[in-house]
Coordinates of N, CA and C in Angstrom, one line a residue:
M1 N 102.4 127.6 88.5 CA 101.9 127.4 87.2 C 103.0 127.3 86.2
Q2 N 104.0 128.2 86.4 CA 105.2 128.2 85.5 C 105.9 126.9 85.5
K3 N 106.0 126.3 86.6 CA 106.7 125.0 86.7 C 105.9 123.9 85.9
L4 N 104.6 124.0 85.9 CA 103.9 123.0 85.1 C 104.1 123.3 83.6
H5 N 104.2 124.5 83.2 CA 104.4 124.8 81.8 C 105.8 124.3 81.4
K6 N 106.8 124.4 82.2 CA 108.1 123.9 81.9 C 108.1 122.4 81.8
Q7 N 107.3 121.7 82.7 CA 107.2 120.3 82.6 C 106.5 119.9 81.3
L8 N 105.5 120.6 80.9 CA 104.9 120.4 79.6 C 105.8 120.5 78.4
D9 N 106.7 121.6 78.5 CA 107.7 121.7 77.5 C 108.6 120.5 77.4
E10 N 109.0 120.0 78.5 CA 109.9 118.9 78.6 C 109.2 117.6 78.0
L11 N 108.0 117.4 78.5 CA 107.2 116.3 77.9 C 107.1 116.4 76.4
E12 N 106.8 117.5 75.9 CA 106.7 117.7 74.5 C 108.0 117.4 73.7
S13 N 109.1 117.7 74.4 CA 110.4 117.4 73.7 C 110.7 115.9 73.5
Y14 N 110.0 115.1 74.3 CA 110.2 113.6 74.2 C 109.2 112.9 73.2
I15 N 108.4 113.7 72.6 CA 107.4 113.1 71.7 C 108.1 112.2 70.6
P16 N 109.1 112.6 70.0 CA 109.7 111.8 69.0 C 110.2 110.4 69.5
Q17 N 110.4 110.3 70.8 CA 110.9 109.0 71.4 C 109.8 108.3 72.1
L18 N 108.6 108.5 71.7 CA 107.4 107.9 72.3 C 107.4 106.3 72.4
D19 N 108.1 105.7 71.4 CA 108.1 104.2 71.4 C 109.2 103.6 72.1
V20 N 110.1 104.4 72.7 CA 111.2 103.9 73.5 C 110.7 103.1 74.7
R21 N 111.3 101.9 74.9 CA 110.9 101.1 76.1 C 112.2 100.7 76.7
N22 N 112.2 100.7 78.1 CA 113.4 100.2 78.8 C 112.8 99.4 80.0
E23 N 112.8 98.1 79.8 CA 112.2 97.2 80.8 C 112.8 97.3 82.2
A24 N 114.1 97.7 82.2 CA 114.8 97.8 83.5 C 114.2 98.9 84.3
I25 N 113.6 99.9 83.7 CA 113.0 101.0 84.4 C 111.5 100.9 84.5
S26 N 110.8 100.5 83.4 CA 109.4 100.5 83.4 C 108.9 99.5 82.3
A27 N 107.8 98.9 82.5 CA 107.2 98.0 81.5 C 106.5 98.7 80.4
S28 N 106.3 100.0 80.6 CA 105.6 100.8 79.6 C 106.6 101.5 78.7
T29 N 106.1 102.3 77.8 CA 106.9 103.1 76.8 C 107.0 104.5 77.3
V30 N 107.8 105.3 76.7 CA 107.9 106.7 77.0 C 106.6 107.4 76.7
G31 N 106.0 107.0 75.6 CA 104.7 107.5 75.2 C 103.6 107.3 76.2
W32 N 103.6 106.1 76.8 CA 102.6 105.7 77.8 C 102.8 106.6 79.0
Q33 N 104.0 106.8 79.5 CA 104.3 107.7 80.6 C 103.8 109.1 80.3
M34 N 104.1 109.6 79.1 CA 103.7 110.9 78.8 C 102.1 111.0 78.8
E35 N 101.5 110.1 78.0 CA 100.0 110.2 77.9 C 99.3 110.1 79.3
H36 N 99.8 109.2 80.1 CA 99.2 109.0 81.4 C 99.3 110.3 82.2
D37 N 100.5 111.0 82.2 CA 100.6 112.2 82.9 C 99.7 113.3 82.3
L38 N 99.6 113.4 81.0 CA 98.7 114.3 80.4 C 97.2 114.1 80.7
L39 N 96.9 112.8 80.8 CA 95.5 112.5 81.2 C 95.2 112.9 82.6
V40 N 96.2 112.7 83.5 CA 96.0 113.1 84.9 C 95.9 114.7 84.9
I41 N 96.8 115.4 84.3 CA 96.7 116.9 84.3 C 95.3 117.3 83.8
S42 N 94.9 116.8 82.7 CA 93.6 117.2 82.1 C 92.4 116.9 82.9
S43 N 92.4 115.6 83.4 CA 91.2 115.2 84.2 C 91.1 115.9 85.6
V44 N 92.3 116.1 86.2 CA 92.3 116.7 87.5 C 91.8 118.2 87.4
I45 N 92.3 118.9 86.4 CA 91.9 120.3 86.2 C 90.4 120.4 85.9
E46 N 89.9 119.5 85.1 CA 88.5 119.5 84.8 C 87.7 119.3 86.1
G47 N 88.2 118.4 86.9 CA 87.6 118.1 88.2 C 87.5 119.4 89.1
V48 N 88.6 120.1 89.2 CA 88.7 121.3 90.0 C 87.8 122.3 89.4
K49 N 87.8 122.5 88.1 CA 86.9 123.5 87.5 C 85.4 123.3 87.8
H50 N 85.0 122.1 87.8 CA 83.6 121.7 88.0 C 83.2 121.4 89.5
S51 N 84.1 121.6 90.4 CA 83.8 121.3 91.8 C 82.9 122.3 92.4
D52 N 82.3 121.9 93.5 CA 81.5 122.8 94.3 C 82.2 123.1 95.6
P53 N 82.8 124.2 95.8 CA 83.6 124.5 97.0 C 82.9 124.3 98.3
S54 N 81.6 124.4 98.3 CA 80.8 124.2 99.5 C 80.8 122.7 100.0
K55 N 81.2 121.8 99.1 CA 81.3 120.4 99.4 C 82.7 119.9 99.8
Y56 N 83.6 120.8 99.8 CA 85.0 120.4 100.2 C 85.0 119.9 101.6
K57 N 85.8 118.8 101.8 CA 85.9 118.2 103.1 C 87.4 118.0 103.4
W58 N 87.8 118.7 104.5 CA 89.2 118.5 104.9 C 89.3 117.3 105.7
R59 N 90.3 116.5 105.5 CA 90.6 115.3 106.3 C 92.1 115.2 106.4
F60 N 92.6 114.8 107.6 CA 94.0 114.6 107.8 C 94.4 113.4 107.1
K61 N 95.3 113.5 106.1 CA 95.8 112.4 105.3 C 97.3 112.4 105.4
P62 N 97.9 111.7 106.3 CA 99.4 111.8 106.5 C 100.1 111.5 105.1
L63 N 99.7 110.6 104.4 CA 100.3 110.3 103.1 C 100.4 111.5 102.2
K64 N 99.4 112.3 102.2 CA 99.3 113.5 101.4 C 100.5 114.4 101.8
Y65 N 100.6 114.6 103.1 CA 101.7 115.6 103.5 C 103.1 115.0 103.3
V66 N 103.2 113.7 103.4 CA 104.6 113.1 103.2 C 104.9 113.3 101.7
I67 N 104.0 112.8 100.8 CA 104.3 112.8 99.4 C 104.4 114.3 98.8
L68 N 103.4 115.1 99.1 CA 103.5 116.4 98.6 C 104.5 117.3 99.2
G69 N 104.8 117.0 100.5 CA 105.9 117.7 101.2 C 107.3 117.4 100.7
R70 N 107.5 116.1 100.5 CA 108.8 115.6 100.0 C 108.9 115.8 98.5
G71 N 107.8 115.8 97.8 CA 107.8 115.9 96.4 C 108.2 114.7 95.6
V72 N 108.0 113.5 96.3 CA 108.4 112.3 95.7 C 107.3 111.2 95.8
I73 N 107.0 110.6 94.7 CA 106.0 109.5 94.7 C 106.8 108.2 94.6
P74 N 106.6 107.3 95.5 CA 107.3 106.0 95.4 C 106.9 105.3 94.2
R75 N 107.8 104.6 93.6 CA 107.5 103.9 92.3 C 107.0 102.5 92.6
G76 N 106.1 102.1 91.7 CA 105.6 100.7 91.7 C 104.7 100.3 92.8
K77 N 104.2 101.3 93.5 CA 103.3 101.0 94.7 C 101.8 101.0 94.3
V78 N 101.4 101.8 93.3 CA 100.0 101.9 92.9 C 100.0 102.0 91.4
G79 N 99.0 101.3 90.8 CA 98.8 101.3 89.3 C 97.9 102.5 89.0
A80 N 98.0 102.9 87.7 CA 97.1 104.0 87.2 C 95.7 103.6 87.2
P81 N 94.8 104.4 87.7 CA 93.3 104.1 87.5 C 93.0 104.1 86.0
K82 N 91.9 103.3 85.7 CA 91.5 103.1 84.3 C 91.2 104.4 83.6
V83 N 90.7 105.4 84.3 CA 90.3 106.7 83.7 C 91.5 107.4 83.2
V84 N 92.7 107.1 83.7 CA 93.9 107.8 83.2 C 95.0 106.8 82.7
T85 N 94.4 105.7 82.1 CA 95.3 104.7 81.5 C 95.2 105.0 80.0
P86 N 96.3 105.2 79.3 CA 96.3 105.6 77.9 C 95.8 104.5 77.0
G87 N 95.2 104.9 75.9 CA 94.8 104.1 74.8 C 95.9 104.2 73.7
E88 N 95.4 104.4 72.5 CA 96.3 104.6 71.4 C 97.1 105.9 71.5
I89 N 98.4 105.8 71.3 CA 99.3 107.0 71.4 C 100.1 107.2 70.1
T90 N 100.0 108.4 69.6 CA 100.8 108.8 68.4 C 101.4 110.1 68.7
Q91 N 102.3 110.5 67.8 CA 102.9 111.8 68.0 C 101.8 112.9 67.9
E92 N 100.9 112.7 67.0 CA 99.8 113.7 66.8 C 98.9 113.8 68.0
T93 N 98.5 112.6 68.6 CA 97.7 112.7 69.8 C 98.4 113.3 71.0
L94 N 99.7 113.0 71.1 CA 100.5 113.6 72.2 C 100.6 115.1 72.0
R95 N 100.9 115.6 70.8 CA 101.0 117.0 70.6 C 99.7 117.7 70.9
A96 N 98.6 117.1 70.5 CA 97.2 117.7 70.7 C 97.0 117.7 72.2
H97 N 97.4 116.7 72.9 CA 97.1 116.6 74.4 C 98.0 117.6 75.1
V98 N 99.2 117.8 74.7 CA 100.0 118.8 75.4 C 99.4 120.2 75.2
A99 N 98.9 120.5 74.0 CA 98.3 121.8 73.8 C 97.1 121.9 74.6
L100 N 96.3 120.9 74.8 CA 95.1 121.0 75.6 C 95.5 121.2 77.1
C101 N 96.5 120.5 77.5 CA 96.9 120.6 78.9 C 97.5 122.0 79.2
R102 N 98.1 122.6 78.2 CA 98.6 124.0 78.4 C 97.4 124.9 78.6
E103 N 96.3 124.8 77.8 CA 95.1 125.6 78.0 C 94.5 125.3 79.4
R104 N 94.5 124.1 79.8 CA 93.8 123.7 81.1 C 94.6 124.3 82.3
V105 N 95.9 124.3 82.2 CA 96.7 124.9 83.2 C 96.4 126.3 83.4
E106 N 96.2 127.0 82.3 CA 95.8 128.4 82.3 C 94.4 128.6 82.9
E107 N 93.5 127.7 82.6 CA 92.2 127.7 83.2 C 92.2 127.5 84.7
L108 N 93.1 126.6 85.1 CA 93.2 126.3 86.6 C 93.7 127.6 87.3
E109 N 94.5 128.4 86.7 CA 94.9 129.6 87.3 C 93.8 130.5 87.6
N110 N 92.7 130.4 86.8 CA 91.6 131.3 87.0 C 90.4 130.8 87.8
V111 N 90.5 129.6 88.3 CA 89.4 129.1 89.2 C 89.6 129.6 90.6
E112 N 88.5 129.6 91.3 CA 88.6 130.1 92.7 C 89.5 129.2 93.6
A113 N 90.0 129.8 94.6 CA 91.0 129.1 95.5 C 90.3 128.0 96.2
G114 N 89.0 128.0 96.4 CA 88.3 127.0 97.2 C 87.9 125.8 96.3
N115 N 88.0 125.9 95.0 CA 87.7 124.7 94.2 C 88.7 123.6 94.5
Y116 N 88.3 122.4 94.2 CA 89.1 121.3 94.6 C 88.8 120.0 93.7
F117 N 89.7 119.0 93.9 CA 89.4 117.7 93.3 C 89.6 116.7 94.4
T118 N 89.0 115.5 94.3 CA 89.2 114.5 95.2 C 90.1 113.4 94.7
H119 N 91.3 113.3 95.4 CA 92.3 112.3 95.0 C 92.0 111.0 95.8
P120 N 92.1 109.8 95.2 CA 91.8 108.6 95.9 C 92.5 108.3 97.2
F121 N 93.8 108.8 97.3 CA 94.5 108.6 98.5 C 94.7 109.9 99.4
F122 N 94.7 111.0 98.7 CA 95.0 112.3 99.5 C 93.8 113.0 99.9
G123 N 92.6 112.6 99.4 CA 91.4 113.3 99.8 C 91.2 114.5 98.9
D124 N 90.4 115.5 99.4 CA 90.2 116.7 98.7 C 91.4 117.6 98.7
L125 N 91.8 118.1 97.5 CA 92.9 119.0 97.4 C 92.4 120.3 96.8
K126 N 92.5 121.4 97.5 CA 92.1 122.7 96.9 C 93.1 123.1 95.9
K127 N 92.8 124.2 95.2 CA 93.6 124.7 94.0 C 95.1 124.7 94.3
K128 N 95.5 125.3 95.4 CA 97.0 125.4 95.6 C 97.6 124.0 95.8
E129 N 96.9 123.1 96.5 CA 97.5 121.8 96.7 C 97.4 121.0 95.3
T130 N 96.4 121.3 94.5 CA 96.3 120.7 93.2 C 97.5 121.0 92.3
F131 N 97.9 122.3 92.3 CA 99.1 122.7 91.6 C 100.3 121.9 92.1
R132 N 100.4 121.7 93.4 CA 101.6 121.0 93.9 C 101.5 119.5 93.5
F133 N 100.3 118.9 93.6 CA 100.1 117.5 93.2 C 100.5 117.3 91.8
L134 N 100.0 118.2 90.9 CA 100.3 118.0 89.5 C 101.7 118.2 89.2
Y135 N 102.4 119.1 89.9 CA 103.9 119.2 89.7 C 104.6 117.9 90.2
V136 N 104.2 117.4 91.4 CA 104.9 116.2 91.9 C 104.6 115.0 91.0
H137 N 103.4 114.9 90.6 CA 103.0 113.8 89.7 C 103.8 113.8 88.4
S138 N 103.8 115.0 87.8 CA 104.5 115.1 86.5 C 106.0 114.9 86.7
E139 N 106.6 115.4 87.7 CA 108.0 115.1 88.0 C 108.3 113.7 88.2
H140 N 107.4 112.9 88.8 CA 107.5 111.5 89.0 C 107.6 110.8 87.6
H141 N 106.8 111.2 86.7 CA 106.8 110.5 85.4 C 107.9 111.0 84.5
L142 N 108.3 112.3 84.7 CA 109.5 112.8 83.9 C 110.7 112.1 84.4
K143 N 110.9 111.8 85.6 CA 112.1 111.1 86.1 C 112.1 109.7 85.5
I144 N 111.0 109.1 85.4 CA 111.0 107.8 84.8 C 111.4 107.9 83.3
I145 N 110.8 108.8 82.6 CA 111.2 109.0 81.2 C 112.7 109.3 81.0
R146 N 113.2 110.2 81.9 CA 114.6 110.6 81.8 C 115.5 109.3 82.0
E147 N 115.1 108.5 82.9 CA 115.9 107.3 83.2 C 115.7 106.3 82.0
M148 N 114.5 106.2 81.5 CA 114.3 105.3 80.3 C 115.2 105.7 79.1
L149 N 115.3 107.0 78.9 CA 116.1 107.5 77.8 C 117.6 107.5 78.1
A150 N 118.0 107.6 79.3 CA 119.4 107.6 79.7 C 120.1 106.3 79.5
N151 N 119.4 105.2 79.7 CA 120.0 103.9 79.6 C 120.0 103.3 78.3

């Protein structure tokens, strides 16, 4: 959980640079990368909170173990689902969304270990795996942002 809070701190620090674009790294802006990540954090945690642990289904998904184990998501292989595709992005909306995500991360800490969410490629992820997924996903977008701002 602490790692996610540090990532949210870092995301928040980039808000003033939300309009920066670096086509060599990504077709999107820094703000798009930030908002997408925040949408994922928010929606995944809501999914975990409202899940029914009795419906959890374990399935062997090699991709899950490779990506979550290595901690690296390959770039440019999959587009963002519509539900986590950002709309209008402003400094105000980003600040509000960071605050909401901070609250939701705290809420995730308090849900039962058996709660889960269903990832389109990884299958059902229980709470512990969800924390790992959120960390890996956020780090993926933070790396993109760092590169966009470094060049």
